[in-house]
Coordinates of C-alpha atoms in Angstrom, one line a residue:
M154 CA 23.8 53.7 -39.0
C155 CA 21.0 52.6 -36.6
G156 CA 20.8 54.5 -33.3
I157 CA 19.5 53.6 -30.1
V158 CA 18.5 55.5 -27.1
G159 CA 16.7 54.2 -24.0
A160 CA 16.2 55.5 -20.3
V161 CA 14.9 54.6 -17.0
A162 CA 14.6 58.1 -14.7
T163 CA 12.0 59.6 -12.3
R164 CA 11.6 62.7 -14.7
N165 CA 9.9 63.3 -18.2
I166 CA 12.8 61.5 -19.9
V167 CA 11.5 62.5 -23.7
P168 CA 13.8 65.5 -24.2
V169 CA 16.7 63.5 -23.1
L170 CA 15.7 60.6 -25.7
V171 CA 15.1 63.2 -28.6
Q172 CA 18.2 65.0 -28.0
G173 CA 20.2 61.7 -28.0
L174 CA 18.5 60.9 -31.3
Q175 CA 19.6 64.7 -32.3
R176 CA 23.1 63.6 -31.7
L177 CA 23.1 60.4 -33.4
E178 CA 21.5 62.0 -36.5
Y179 CA 25.0 62.4 -38.2
R180 CA 24.8 58.2 -38.2
G181 CA 22.4 58.1 -41.3
Y182 CA 18.8 57.1 -41.1
D183 CA 15.4 57.2 -42.7
S184 CA 13.0 57.1 -40.1
C185 CA 12.7 57.6 -36.4
G186 CA 11.0 57.2 -33.3
V187 CA 10.2 57.4 -29.4
A188 CA 8.2 55.1 -27.2
V189 CA 7.4 55.8 -23.4
W190 CA 5.5 54.3 -20.7
D191 CA 2.6 56.7 -19.3
Q192 CA -0.2 54.6 -17.9
G193 CA 0.7 52.3 -21.0
L194 CA 2.6 52.2 -24.3
K195 CA 2.4 55.6 -26.4
R196 CA 4.8 56.5 -29.2
A197 CA 5.7 58.7 -31.9
R198 CA 7.0 57.8 -35.1
S199 CA 8.2 59.8 -38.5
T200 CA 10.1 59.0 -42.0
A201 CA 11.4 62.8 -41.8
R202 CA 14.0 64.1 -39.9
V203 CA 13.9 64.4 -35.6
A204 CA 13.1 67.9 -35.8
E205 CA 9.5 66.8 -37.2
L206 CA 9.4 64.0 -34.8
L207 CA 10.0 66.6 -32.0
A208 CA 6.7 68.6 -33.8
Q209 CA 4.6 65.5 -33.2
I210 CA 5.8 64.7 -29.6
D211 CA 4.9 68.5 -28.6
Q212 CA 1.5 68.2 -30.3
G213 CA 0.6 64.8 -28.6
A214 CA 2.0 65.9 -25.3
L215 CA 4.0 62.6 -25.1
A216 CA 6.1 62.3 -21.9
G217 CA 7.3 59.7 -19.6
S218 CA 9.5 58.5 -17.2
T219 CA 10.8 55.5 -19.3
G220 CA 11.4 55.4 -22.7
I221 CA 13.4 54.0 -25.5
A222 CA 14.1 55.9 -29.1
H223 CA 15.6 55.2 -32.2
T224 CA 16.9 56.3 -35.9
R225 CA 16.6 53.6 -38.3
W226 CA 18.2 52.8 -41.5
A227 CA 16.2 50.7 -43.6
T228 CA 17.1 46.8 -44.1
H229 CA 13.8 44.7 -44.1
G230 CA 11.1 46.7 -45.3
A231 CA 11.1 50.4 -47.4
P232 CA 11.2 53.6 -45.3
A233 CA 7.7 54.2 -43.9
V234 CA 6.1 54.8 -40.6
H235 CA 4.7 51.4 -40.2
N236 CA 8.2 50.0 -40.7
A237 CA 9.8 52.5 -38.1
H238 CA 10.9 51.7 -34.5
P239 CA 10.0 51.4 -31.9
H240 CA 7.5 48.3 -32.8
F241 CA 5.0 47.1 -30.4
S242 CA 3.8 43.8 -30.0
H243 CA 0.3 42.9 -31.3
G244 CA -0.6 39.3 -29.4
P245 CA -3.2 36.9 -29.8
G246 CA -5.4 38.7 -27.0
D247 CA -4.8 42.3 -28.6
H248 CA -7.9 42.6 -30.3
A249 CA -7.3 45.8 -32.1
S250 CA -4.2 45.9 -34.6
D251 CA -3.9 49.7 -33.6
R252 CA -3.8 49.3 -29.9
P253 CA -0.3 48.4 -28.4
G254 CA 0.3 45.2 -26.6
R255 CA 2.7 45.2 -23.4
I256 CA 6.2 45.3 -25.2
A257 CA 7.9 48.1 -26.8
L258 CA 11.2 47.5 -28.6
V259 CA 13.9 48.9 -30.9
H260 CA 16.7 47.2 -32.5
N261 CA 19.8 47.8 -34.3
G262 CA 21.4 44.9 -36.7
I263 CA 19.7 41.9 -38.8
I264 CA 18.0 38.7 -37.3
E265 CA 18.8 36.0 -40.1
N266 CA 16.1 33.4 -39.0
H267 CA 13.4 35.9 -39.0
E268 CA 11.2 34.7 -41.6
A269 CA 11.0 31.1 -39.8
L270 CA 10.4 32.8 -36.4
R271 CA 7.6 35.2 -38.2
A272 CA 5.7 31.7 -39.6
E273 CA 5.9 30.5 -36.3
L274 CA 4.4 33.5 -34.5
Q275 CA 1.8 34.1 -36.9
G276 CA 0.5 30.6 -36.7
R277 CA 0.2 31.5 -32.8
G278 CA -2.0 34.4 -33.6
Y279 CA 0.4 37.5 -33.9
R280 CA -0.1 39.7 -36.0
F281 CA 2.7 41.9 -38.0
S282 CA 2.0 45.4 -39.3
S283 CA 5.6 45.7 -40.5
Q284 CA 8.1 43.9 -43.0
T285 CA 10.9 44.4 -40.5
D286 CA 13.2 41.6 -38.8
T287 CA 12.6 43.7 -35.8
E288 CA 9.1 43.1 -35.2
V289 CA 9.9 39.5 -34.8
I290 CA 11.9 40.1 -31.9
C291 CA 9.2 42.2 -30.3
H292 CA 6.3 39.6 -30.8
L293 CA 9.1 36.8 -29.6
V294 CA 9.8 38.6 -26.2
D295 CA 5.9 39.1 -25.8
S296 CA 5.2 35.1 -26.4
L297 CA 7.7 34.4 -23.7
Y298 CA 7.1 36.9 -21.1
E299 CA 5.7 35.4 -17.8
G300 CA 5.7 38.4 -15.5
D301 CA 9.6 39.3 -15.6
L302 CA 11.2 41.5 -18.9
F303 CA 14.5 40.1 -18.4
D304 CA 14.0 36.3 -18.4
A305 CA 11.5 37.0 -21.4
V306 CA 14.3 38.9 -23.5
Q307 CA 17.0 36.0 -22.3
A308 CA 14.8 33.2 -23.6
A309 CA 13.8 35.3 -26.9
L310 CA 17.8 36.0 -27.7
R311 CA 18.5 32.5 -27.5
R312 CA 16.3 31.7 -30.4
L313 CA 18.0 34.2 -32.6
H314 CA 20.4 34.0 -35.3
G315 CA 22.5 37.2 -36.4
A316 CA 23.6 40.7 -35.3
Y317 CA 21.8 42.6 -32.6
A318 CA 21.7 45.7 -30.3
I319 CA 18.1 46.2 -28.6
A320 CA 16.4 47.9 -26.1
V321 CA 13.1 46.8 -24.7
F322 CA 10.7 47.7 -22.1
C323 CA 7.3 46.1 -20.9
K324 CA 4.1 48.4 -19.8
D325 CA 3.8 45.9 -16.9
E326 CA 7.1 46.8 -15.5
P327 CA 7.5 50.6 -15.5
H328 CA 10.9 51.8 -15.0
R329 CA 12.7 48.8 -15.9
V330 CA 14.4 48.6 -19.6
V331 CA 16.3 45.6 -20.8
G332 CA 19.3 46.0 -23.6
A333 CA 21.4 43.6 -24.8
R334 CA 24.2 43.6 -27.6
A335 CA 25.8 40.6 -30.1
G336 CA 27.6 42.3 -33.3
S337 CA 26.0 45.3 -32.6
P338 CA 27.4 48.0 -30.3
L339 CA 25.1 49.2 -27.1
I340 CA 26.7 51.0 -23.9
L341 CA 24.9 51.8 -20.6
G342 CA 25.4 55.3 -19.1
V343 CA 24.5 55.6 -14.9
G344 CA 23.3 59.0 -14.3
A345 CA 22.4 61.1 -11.5
E346 CA 19.4 60.8 -9.5
G347 CA 19.4 56.8 -10.0
E348 CA 18.8 57.5 -13.3
R349 CA 20.2 54.8 -16.0
Y350 CA 20.7 54.7 -19.7
L351 CA 21.2 53.0 -22.9
A352 CA 22.5 53.9 -26.2
S353 CA 24.4 52.8 -29.2
D354 CA 26.7 55.4 -29.0
A355 CA 28.5 57.5 -26.2
M356 CA 27.7 60.5 -28.2
A357 CA 23.9 60.3 -27.5
L358 CA 24.6 60.5 -24.0
A359 CA 26.9 63.6 -24.2
G360 CA 25.7 66.2 -21.8
V361 CA 23.8 63.8 -19.9
T362 CA 26.1 61.2 -18.4
D363 CA 29.9 60.7 -18.7
Q364 CA 29.9 57.5 -17.0
I365 CA 29.9 55.0 -19.4
V366 CA 29.6 51.0 -19.2
Y367 CA 30.5 49.3 -22.4
L368 CA 28.7 45.9 -22.8
D369 CA 30.8 43.1 -24.2
E370 CA 29.7 40.9 -26.8
G371 CA 26.7 39.1 -25.5
D372 CA 25.9 40.9 -22.6
I373 CA 22.3 41.2 -21.5
A374 CA 21.6 44.3 -18.9
D375 CA 18.7 45.4 -16.8
L376 CA 18.4 49.1 -15.9
Q377 CA 16.1 50.0 -13.2
L378 CA 16.0 53.1 -10.9
G379 CA 19.3 53.4 -8.8
R380 CA 20.8 50.2 -10.2
H381 CA 21.7 47.9 -13.0
W382 CA 23.1 44.7 -13.6
I383 CA 24.7 42.6 -16.2
V384 CA 24.8 39.1 -17.2
D385 CA 27.5 37.6 -20.0
K386 CA 26.9 35.2 -22.7
A387 CA 26.8 32.5 -20.6
G388 CA 24.2 33.9 -18.3
K389 CA 26.6 34.4 -15.3
P390 CA 26.5 37.6 -13.9
A391 CA 29.3 40.0 -15.1
E392 CA 30.8 43.0 -13.5
R393 CA 31.8 45.5 -15.9
P394 CA 33.8 49.0 -15.2
V395 CA 32.1 51.9 -15.3
K396 CA 34.5 54.8 -17.1
T397 CA 34.6 58.2 -17.7
V398 CA 34.0 59.2 -21.2
Q399 CA 34.1 62.4 -22.5
A400 CA 31.7 62.3 -25.7
H401 CA 33.0 65.1 -27.5
S402 CA 29.6 66.9 -27.8
G403 CA 31.2 70.1 -29.0
A404 CA 32.2 68.7 -32.1
A405 CA 28.4 69.1 -33.1
E406 CA 28.9 72.7 -33.2
L407 CA 29.5 73.9 -37.3
G408 CA 30.7 77.3 -36.3
P409 CA 31.6 79.1 -39.4
Y410 CA 31.1 76.1 -41.9
R411 CA 28.0 75.4 -44.1
H412 CA 28.4 71.6 -43.6
Y413 CA 30.1 69.1 -41.5
M414 CA 32.0 67.5 -44.4
Q415 CA 33.1 71.3 -44.8
K416 CA 34.3 72.0 -41.3
E417 CA 36.1 68.3 -41.2
I418 CA 38.2 68.9 -44.4
F419 CA 39.3 72.0 -43.1
E420 CA 40.2 70.4 -39.5
Q421 CA 42.8 68.1 -41.0
P422 CA 45.6 69.9 -40.3
R423 CA 44.7 69.8 -36.6
A424 CA 43.5 66.2 -36.8
I425 CA 47.1 65.3 -38.3
A426 CA 48.8 67.3 -35.4
D427 CA 46.5 65.9 -32.7
T428 CA 47.4 62.3 -34.4
L429 CA 50.8 62.6 -34.2
E430 CA 51.2 64.3 -30.6
G431 CA 53.6 62.9 -28.4
V432 CA 55.3 60.6 -31.3
Q433 CA 58.9 61.6 -30.4
A434 CA 60.4 59.1 -32.2
V435 CA 59.6 56.1 -34.6
V436 CA 59.4 53.1 -32.2
P437 CA 57.0 50.1 -32.2
E438 CA 55.7 50.7 -28.7
L439 CA 53.6 53.6 -30.6
F440 CA 51.6 50.3 -31.2
G441 CA 51.1 49.0 -27.8
D442 CA 52.9 47.0 -25.2
G443 CA 54.5 43.9 -26.7
A444 CA 54.4 45.5 -30.2
H445 CA 58.3 44.8 -30.7
R446 CA 57.7 41.2 -30.0
V447 CA 54.9 41.0 -32.9
F448 CA 56.9 42.9 -35.2
T449 CA 59.8 41.1 -34.8
E450 CA 57.7 37.7 -35.3
I451 CA 55.4 38.4 -38.5
D452 CA 56.6 38.2 -41.8
S453 CA 53.6 39.5 -43.6
V454 CA 50.5 42.2 -43.6
L455 CA 47.0 41.4 -44.0
V456 CA 45.0 44.8 -44.2
L457 CA 40.9 44.1 -43.6
A458 CA 38.7 47.5 -44.1
C459 CA 35.7 48.9 -45.8
G460 CA 34.8 51.9 -48.1
T461 CA 37.2 54.6 -47.7
S462 CA 39.0 52.5 -44.9
Y463 CA 39.8 50.2 -47.3
Y464 CA 41.4 52.6 -49.9
A465 CA 43.9 53.6 -46.8
G466 CA 44.6 50.2 -46.9
C467 CA 45.7 49.7 -50.5
T468 CA 47.5 53.1 -50.2
A469 CA 49.5 51.5 -47.3
K470 CA 50.4 48.8 -48.9
Y471 CA 52.9 50.8 -51.7
W472 CA 54.2 51.8 -48.2
L473 CA 54.5 48.8 -46.4
E474 CA 55.8 46.7 -49.5
G475 CA 58.2 49.5 -51.0
I476 CA 59.8 51.3 -47.7
A477 CA 59.7 48.0 -45.1
K478 CA 59.6 45.4 -47.8
I479 CA 56.8 43.4 -45.9
P480 CA 54.6 41.3 -48.4
T481 CA 51.0 42.8 -47.8
Q482 CA 47.6 41.8 -48.9
V483 CA 44.5 44.3 -48.7
E484 CA 41.2 42.5 -48.7
I485 CA 37.5 44.3 -48.8
A486 CA 36.4 42.8 -45.1
S487 CA 32.8 41.9 -46.5
E488 CA 34.6 39.6 -48.9
Y489 CA 37.4 37.8 -47.0
R490 CA 35.4 36.0 -44.3
Y491 CA 33.6 34.5 -47.2
R492 CA 36.2 32.7 -49.5
D493 CA 39.0 30.3 -48.6
S494 CA 41.9 31.8 -48.0
V495 CA 45.5 30.4 -46.7
P496 CA 46.2 31.6 -43.3
N497 CA 49.5 32.5 -42.3
P498 CA 50.1 32.6 -38.4
R499 CA 52.9 35.0 -38.8
T500 CA 50.8 37.4 -40.5
L501 CA 50.0 40.9 -38.8
V502 CA 46.1 41.3 -39.3
V503 CA 45.6 45.0 -39.4
T504 CA 42.1 46.5 -39.2
I505 CA 41.0 50.1 -40.3
S506 CA 37.9 51.6 -39.2
Q507 CA 36.5 55.2 -38.2
S508 CA 34.2 54.1 -35.6
G509 CA 35.7 50.8 -34.5
E510 CA 32.1 49.2 -34.9
T511 CA 32.2 48.1 -38.5
A512 CA 30.3 44.6 -38.6
D513 CA 32.0 43.5 -41.8
T514 CA 35.7 44.7 -40.8
L515 CA 34.9 43.1 -36.8
A516 CA 33.5 39.9 -38.5
A517 CA 36.4 39.6 -40.8
L518 CA 39.2 40.1 -37.7
R519 CA 37.2 37.5 -36.0
H520 CA 37.4 35.1 -38.9
A521 CA 41.3 35.6 -39.4
R522 CA 41.6 34.9 -35.9
S523 CA 39.6 31.7 -35.8
L524 CA 42.1 30.9 -38.6
G525 CA 45.0 31.2 -36.2
M526 CA 45.8 34.6 -36.9
E527 CA 46.5 36.0 -33.5
H528 CA 48.7 39.0 -34.3
T529 CA 46.2 41.9 -34.5
L530 CA 46.5 45.7 -34.8
T531 CA 43.7 48.2 -35.5
V532 CA 44.0 51.9 -36.8
C533 CA 40.8 53.4 -35.0
N534 CA 39.3 56.9 -34.4
V535 CA 37.6 55.6 -31.2
S536 CA 39.7 54.3 -28.2
T537 CA 36.6 52.6 -26.4
S538 CA 35.3 50.8 -29.5
A539 CA 34.9 47.0 -30.3
M540 CA 38.1 46.9 -32.8
V541 CA 40.2 48.3 -30.1
R542 CA 39.2 45.9 -27.5
E543 CA 39.5 43.1 -29.6
C544 CA 43.0 43.8 -31.1
K545 CA 46.2 43.0 -29.1
L546 CA 47.7 46.4 -30.5
A547 CA 46.3 49.7 -31.7
Y548 CA 47.2 53.4 -33.0
I549 CA 44.0 55.3 -32.0
T550 CA 43.7 58.1 -34.6
R551 CA 42.9 61.5 -33.0
A552 CA 40.7 63.2 -35.9
G553 CA 37.8 63.5 -33.4
A554 CA 34.4 63.0 -34.0
E555 CA 33.5 63.2 -37.6
I556 CA 29.6 63.8 -38.1
G557 CA 29.3 63.9 -42.3
V558 CA 28.8 60.3 -43.5
A559 CA 31.6 61.1 -46.4
S560 CA 34.6 60.5 -44.6
T561 CA 37.5 62.8 -45.1
K562 CA 39.9 63.9 -41.6
A563 CA 39.5 60.1 -40.6
F564 CA 40.9 59.3 -44.0
T565 CA 44.1 61.3 -43.8
T566 CA 44.7 60.6 -40.1
Q567 CA 44.5 56.7 -41.1
L568 CA 46.7 57.6 -43.6
A569 CA 49.2 59.1 -41.2
A570 CA 49.3 56.2 -38.5
L571 CA 49.9 54.0 -41.5
F572 CA 52.9 55.5 -42.5
L573 CA 54.1 55.5 -39.1
L574 CA 53.6 51.8 -38.8
T575 CA 55.4 51.3 -42.3
L576 CA 58.4 53.1 -40.5
A577 CA 57.8 50.8 -37.4
L578 CA 58.0 48.2 -39.0
A579 CA 60.7 49.0 -41.1
T580 CA 63.1 49.7 -38.4
T581 CA 62.2 46.8 -36.6
K582 CA 63.2 44.8 -39.4
G583 CA 66.6 46.3 -40.1
R584 CA 65.4 47.9 -43.2
M585 CA 65.4 51.3 -42.2
D586 CA 68.3 53.3 -39.8
E587 CA 66.9 55.7 -37.1
D588 CA 68.5 58.6 -39.3
A589 CA 66.3 57.7 -42.3
A590 CA 63.1 57.0 -40.0
A591 CA 63.8 60.7 -38.2
T592 CA 63.9 62.3 -41.6
H593 CA 60.4 60.7 -42.5
L594 CA 59.1 61.8 -39.0
Q595 CA 60.1 65.2 -39.5
A596 CA 58.2 65.4 -42.8
M597 CA 55.4 64.1 -41.4
R598 CA 55.6 67.1 -38.6
H599 CA 55.3 69.5 -41.7
L600 CA 52.0 68.1 -42.9
P601 CA 49.7 70.4 -40.9
A602 CA 51.4 73.2 -42.7
A603 CA 51.5 71.5 -46.1
L604 CA 47.7 70.5 -45.8
S605 CA 47.0 74.2 -44.9
A606 CA 48.6 75.2 -48.0
V607 CA 46.5 72.8 -50.0
L608 CA 43.4 74.1 -48.4
A609 CA 44.1 77.5 -49.7
L610 CA 43.3 76.2 -53.3
E611 CA 39.8 76.0 -52.3
P612 CA 38.8 78.8 -54.7
Q613 CA 40.5 77.2 -58.0
V614 CA 38.7 73.8 -56.7
I615 CA 35.3 75.7 -56.9
G616 CA 36.1 76.5 -60.7
W617 CA 36.4 72.8 -61.5
A618 CA 33.1 72.3 -59.0
E619 CA 31.2 74.6 -61.3
Q620 CA 32.2 72.6 -64.6
F621 CA 31.2 69.3 -63.0
V622 CA 27.7 70.3 -61.8
P623 CA 25.8 69.1 -65.2
R624 CA 27.7 66.2 -65.4
E625 CA 26.4 62.7 -64.9
N626 CA 29.7 60.5 -65.4
A627 CA 33.8 61.0 -64.3
L628 CA 36.9 59.2 -64.7
F629 CA 39.6 59.4 -61.9
L630 CA 43.0 58.3 -62.7
G631 CA 46.4 57.9 -60.8
R632 CA 49.6 55.2 -61.1
G633 CA 50.9 53.4 -58.3
L634 CA 50.7 55.3 -54.8
H635 CA 48.0 57.3 -56.2
W636 CA 45.8 54.8 -57.5
P637 CA 44.2 54.4 -54.4
I638 CA 43.7 58.4 -54.1
A639 CA 42.1 58.5 -57.3
M640 CA 39.6 55.7 -55.9
E641 CA 39.2 57.9 -53.0
G642 CA 38.3 60.8 -55.2
A643 CA 35.7 58.8 -57.1
L644 CA 34.2 57.4 -54.2
K645 CA 33.6 61.0 -52.6
L646 CA 32.4 62.2 -55.8
K647 CA 29.8 59.7 -56.2
E648 CA 28.5 59.5 -52.4
I649 CA 27.5 63.3 -52.0
T650 CA 26.8 64.2 -55.4
Y651 CA 25.5 61.4 -57.1
I652 CA 27.6 61.6 -60.2
H653 CA 28.6 58.4 -61.4
A654 CA 32.3 58.2 -61.1
E655 CA 34.9 55.6 -61.3
A656 CA 38.7 55.2 -60.9
Y657 CA 41.3 53.3 -62.6
A658 CA 45.3 52.9 -62.6
A659 CA 45.9 55.0 -65.5
G660 CA 48.2 52.4 -67.4
E661 CA 44.8 50.5 -67.8
L662 CA 43.0 53.3 -69.4
K663 CA 43.4 51.7 -72.9
H664 CA 42.5 48.3 -71.8
G665 CA 38.7 49.6 -71.8
P666 CA 37.6 52.5 -69.9
L667 CA 39.0 54.6 -73.3
A668 CA 35.8 53.7 -74.8
L669 CA 34.3 56.1 -72.2
V670 CA 36.0 59.1 -73.3
T671 CA 34.1 61.7 -74.6
S672 CA 34.1 65.8 -74.1
A673 CA 30.8 65.2 -72.2
M674 CA 33.4 62.9 -69.8
P675 CA 35.7 64.7 -67.2
V676 CA 38.9 62.9 -66.4
V677 CA 40.4 63.8 -63.0
T678 CA 44.2 62.9 -62.9
V679 CA 46.4 62.8 -59.8
A680 CA 49.8 63.9 -60.9
P681 CA 52.5 64.0 -58.6
N682 CA 56.2 64.4 -59.5
D683 CA 57.1 60.9 -59.4
A684 CA 59.1 57.8 -60.8
L685 CA 55.7 57.3 -62.9
L686 CA 55.0 60.8 -64.0
E687 CA 56.1 60.6 -67.6
K688 CA 54.3 57.5 -68.0
L689 CA 51.0 59.3 -66.5
K690 CA 51.7 62.1 -69.1
S691 CA 51.1 59.5 -71.7
N692 CA 48.0 58.2 -70.9
M693 CA 46.7 61.8 -70.4
Q694 CA 47.6 62.3 -73.6
E695 CA 45.5 59.2 -74.7
V696 CA 42.5 61.3 -73.4
R697 CA 43.3 64.2 -75.4
A698 CA 43.3 62.3 -78.5
R699 CA 39.9 61.4 -78.2
G700 CA 38.4 64.7 -77.1
G701 CA 38.3 64.0 -73.2
V702 CA 38.9 66.8 -71.1
L703 CA 41.4 66.7 -68.0
Y704 CA 41.1 68.0 -64.7
V705 CA 45.0 67.6 -63.4
L706 CA 46.6 67.8 -59.8
A707 CA 49.8 68.5 -60.5
D708 CA 52.9 69.2 -58.3
A709 CA 54.8 72.3 -59.2
D710 CA 57.9 70.9 -61.6
T711 CA 55.6 68.3 -63.3
R712 CA 55.6 70.9 -66.7
I713 CA 52.3 70.5 -67.1
E714 CA 50.4 73.5 -68.0
S715 CA 46.8 74.7 -68.5
E716 CA 45.8 74.9 -72.4
D717 CA 42.6 74.0 -74.1
G718 CA 41.2 71.0 -72.7
I719 CA 43.3 70.6 -69.7
H720 CA 42.7 72.3 -66.5
V721 CA 45.4 72.3 -64.3
I722 CA 45.6 73.1 -60.1
R723 CA 49.2 73.4 -59.0
M724 CA 50.1 71.6 -55.7
P725 CA 51.9 74.0 -53.5
E726 CA 54.7 71.5 -53.0
H727 CA 55.7 67.9 -53.4
S728 CA 55.9 65.4 -50.3
G729 CA 57.2 62.1 -51.5
P730 CA 55.5 59.1 -49.8
L731 CA 53.2 61.3 -48.1
S732 CA 52.0 62.9 -51.3
P733 CA 48.8 60.9 -51.1
L734 CA 47.7 63.0 -47.8
L735 CA 48.0 66.4 -49.8
H736 CA 46.5 65.1 -53.0
V737 CA 43.2 63.7 -51.4
V738 CA 42.3 67.1 -50.1
P739 CA 41.5 69.1 -53.5
L740 CA 39.3 65.6 -54.3
Q741 CA 37.8 66.1 -51.1
L742 CA 36.9 69.6 -52.0
L743 CA 35.8 69.0 -55.7
A744 CA 33.2 66.6 -54.4
Y745 CA 31.8 69.0 -51.7
H746 CA 31.7 71.9 -53.7
T747 CA 29.8 70.2 -56.5
A748 CA 27.4 68.4 -54.0
V749 CA 26.5 71.9 -53.0
A750 CA 26.1 73.2 -56.4
R751 CA 23.8 70.7 -57.3
G752 CA 22.0 70.9 -54.3
T753 CA 22.2 67.6 -52.6
D754 CA 22.2 66.8 -48.8
V755 CA 25.8 66.7 -48.4
D756 CA 26.2 65.4 -44.9
K757 CA 23.5 63.0 -45.0
P758 CA 23.6 61.5 -48.2
R759 CA 21.0 59.2 -49.7
N760 CA 20.8 55.4 -48.8
L761 CA 24.5 55.6 -46.7
A762 CA 24.8 55.6 -43.1
K763 CA 28.2 57.1 -40.9
S764 CA 28.6 53.9 -39.0
V765 CA 27.9 50.5 -41.0
T766 CA 27.0 48.1 -38.0
V767 CA 25.0 45.8 -40.0
E768 CA 26.3 43.2 -42.6

């Protein structure tokens, strides 16, 4: 989602700001901009890609040693230049609406009381040129400015309700940038020659500095040449450690692949191997110190997640209840915090997030803790994220940076981590002996080879994709453990091809969705050789009897053959409870190749963002 980069230096910092925006493009955005101090406030903004913004900068010779930059994903106000960040203040004394005032500001998040503040500021003579909530903050800081930017920002933040990460500077105080965060991530970078940086993601500073300070919730940071200082949410000076962070800048290289999504699909064998690296035995300590005590005390699991991570949680529910025999509830994070629930202090609250900064999931975690559920664990791909810092236990997946908006390798590594959690809980509770756990772990070690064999099916999947190109609707079916995989397959198709796709538990077909089935409605079916196979075959016959066309991912020994109206891709092997990690891969490839054939923007699908840091 929205990205922030800011800097204080003695050199022209614009190339660093633009490079930071380029590294944040993977998050998704619909406009971008840069503002600098150059004997006053100057800026360039665009509703195209960062490359077009760079052309503007070059044409206008924009340069400066202090600046801020932003990629915006629209919330308040349509994608338009006047709504793009950075915003400038236009106070009562600024006579021309096109002439900047003294404050420049960028913002991630949502300010909930922006309408009341807007009305108040308009009454005081401030002119608004956008529909954004961000411009309200800019004018509010200006209205409170009395010669010290830090004091003005601190006073303004006391009046804001909502979530924010901001970076702001003032034309009257060159070589100073103030940043703050509450509910949205922001980091501080320490560079050579006294340079200081702000960013919403460490990747934005890859190649510039690896010395990173992670700001805590409510922190306000003052950046000046050669120094920085931080106060906490209570306004007291705070010491935050400087950490050496490798931002994986090389992850942005496509290599031989056409798109990042394709690259990341094919990185899954390595990502799974890396995620399992160092796992010698199934022990609670894989999830952190004190895990054995927590696992002994809990009697249920609550999974909180959004999007693809939610489907990982839905899959894990089958493992946790079927193998570990632990009652498990899976909640969409954005719904959980707004309903009355029955808290159980003996519940293990498990959050799942690729970025570790997902706003809804963080809020749901905090809500669960406020209800007295203190046993918390996260499955996350970013070790330095807010989710990891706020949970007592964690398993860090090692998928590496995921650039494509549609999650692939993050999903399969989440599944691997959740299966390990299942085994650890089962052994701790005495519901699985060490030999059985070792057998499961050996099967997990075989996953990279099994995934490589599945990836070799790509040519057959391309054949399917060609038949999906003209379609506008599709159904996905699965049963039991593979119903969430069908849901994930439908999500991938709709995300990047814009084909409307729905997923159902196959037994529900006759309870309504069968009315949709015609020869124009492809029906994708996940058909492993498990206990529900014969039931699934009956559901498939219901589709064929209505003229529906089936596309079946079948295990080798299912005795499902290709014939008129039935297209079968044979999976290389059956992997028992780990089968979901294999069956999802052809569905990823199907979505990818259909999107390529339809000519959509595969890595940056419309209206979507990679890291959803607003509610």
